[in-house]
Coordinates of C-alpha atoms in Angstrom, one line a residue:
X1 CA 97.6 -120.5 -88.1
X2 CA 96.7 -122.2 -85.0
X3 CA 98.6 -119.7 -83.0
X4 CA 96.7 -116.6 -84.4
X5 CA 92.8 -118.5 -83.9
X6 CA 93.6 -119.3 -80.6
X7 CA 95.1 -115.7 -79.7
X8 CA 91.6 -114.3 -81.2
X9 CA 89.2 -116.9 -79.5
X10 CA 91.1 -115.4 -76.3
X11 CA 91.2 -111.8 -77.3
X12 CA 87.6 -112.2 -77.6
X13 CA 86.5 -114.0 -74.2
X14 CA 89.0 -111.5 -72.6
X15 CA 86.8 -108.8 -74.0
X16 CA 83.3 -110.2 -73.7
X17 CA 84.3 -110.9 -69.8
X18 CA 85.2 -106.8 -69.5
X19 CA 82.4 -105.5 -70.9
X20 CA 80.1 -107.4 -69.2
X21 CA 81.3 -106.2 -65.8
X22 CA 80.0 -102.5 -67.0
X23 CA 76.5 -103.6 -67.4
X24 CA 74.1 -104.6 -64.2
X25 CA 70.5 -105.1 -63.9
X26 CA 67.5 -103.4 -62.1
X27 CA 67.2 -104.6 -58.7
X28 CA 64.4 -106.6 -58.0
X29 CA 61.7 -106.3 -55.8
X30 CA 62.0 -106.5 -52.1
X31 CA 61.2 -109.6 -50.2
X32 CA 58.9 -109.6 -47.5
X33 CA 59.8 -108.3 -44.3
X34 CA 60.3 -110.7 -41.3
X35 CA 58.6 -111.2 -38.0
X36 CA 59.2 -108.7 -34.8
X37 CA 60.5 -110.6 -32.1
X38 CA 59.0 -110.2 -28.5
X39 CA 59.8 -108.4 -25.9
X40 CA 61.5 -109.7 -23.1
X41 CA 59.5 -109.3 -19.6
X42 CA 59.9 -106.3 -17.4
X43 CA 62.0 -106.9 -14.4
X44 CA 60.9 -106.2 -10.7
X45 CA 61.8 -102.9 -8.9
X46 CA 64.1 -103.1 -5.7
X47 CA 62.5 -102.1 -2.1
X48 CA 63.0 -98.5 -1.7
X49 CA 65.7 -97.8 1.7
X50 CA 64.3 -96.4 4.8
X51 CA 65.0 -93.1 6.0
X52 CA 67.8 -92.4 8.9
X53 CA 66.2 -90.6 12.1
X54 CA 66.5 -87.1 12.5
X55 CA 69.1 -86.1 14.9
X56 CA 68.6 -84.0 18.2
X57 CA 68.8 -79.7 18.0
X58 CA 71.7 -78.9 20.5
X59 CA 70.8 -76.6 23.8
X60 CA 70.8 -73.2 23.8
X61 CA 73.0 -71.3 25.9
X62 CA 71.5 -69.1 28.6
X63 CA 72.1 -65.6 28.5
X64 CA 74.9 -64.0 30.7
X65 CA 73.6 -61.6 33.7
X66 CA 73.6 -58.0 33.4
X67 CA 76.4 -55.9 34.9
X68 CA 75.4 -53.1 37.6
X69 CA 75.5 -49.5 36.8
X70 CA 78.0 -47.8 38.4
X71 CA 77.2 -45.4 41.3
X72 CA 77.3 -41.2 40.1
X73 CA 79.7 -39.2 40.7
X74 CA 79.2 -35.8 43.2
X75 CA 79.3 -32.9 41.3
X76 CA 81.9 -30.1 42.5
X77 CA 80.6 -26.9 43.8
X78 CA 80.4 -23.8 42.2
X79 CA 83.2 -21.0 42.5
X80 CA 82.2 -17.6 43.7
X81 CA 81.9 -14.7 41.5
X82 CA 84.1 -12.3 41.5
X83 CA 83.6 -8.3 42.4
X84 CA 83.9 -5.3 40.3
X85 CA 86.6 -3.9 39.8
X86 CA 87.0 0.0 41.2
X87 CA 85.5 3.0 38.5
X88 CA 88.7 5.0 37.7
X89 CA 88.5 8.8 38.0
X90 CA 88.3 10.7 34.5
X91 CA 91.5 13.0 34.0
X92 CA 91.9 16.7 34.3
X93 CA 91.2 18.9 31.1
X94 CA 94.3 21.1 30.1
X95 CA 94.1 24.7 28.6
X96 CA 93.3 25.3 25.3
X97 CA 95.9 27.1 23.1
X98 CA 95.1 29.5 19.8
X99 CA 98.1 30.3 17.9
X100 CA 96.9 33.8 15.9
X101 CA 98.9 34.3 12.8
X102 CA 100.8 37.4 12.7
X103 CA 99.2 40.2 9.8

């Protein structure tokens, strides 16, 4: 009999320690919230760099001289114009021939 009371004294713990895990609580209400730290100071800004110098424009060429114009040529002279050429003479008019039929 000792056996079976201590089996359902443990039976009964086992069970009491499961179902309790099922159950929770409201939360409570929220604490107060804490302080905002400072801020850390700002730190200083470097020198700004100086600018380099501008450099130097280059020379500009000159402009090469202008050839000559070449001298004109002599123009050739003009041919003479040839003559007319002779009127040829008309030729002679032949007879005239009437064939008659016979009746």
């Amino acid at each position: 009999m000792k056996y079976s009371k201590l089996f359902i004294a443990s039976a009964t713990v086992a069970a009491t320690l499961a179902l309790g895990g099922c159950f929770s609580l409201p939360a409570g209400p929220a604490g107060p919230q804490g302080a905002t730290g400072d801020t850390g100071a700002t730190g200083y800004t470097g020198a700004t760099g100086r600018t380099g110098a501008t450099g130097y424009t280059g020379a500009t060429g000159g402009t090469g001289a202008t050839g000559d114009t070449g001298a004109t040529g002599y123009t050739g002279a003009t041919g003479a114009t040839g003559g007319t050429g002779a009127k040829g003479n008309t030729g002679a008019t032949g007879d005239t021939v009437v064939i008659v039929p016979a009746r």
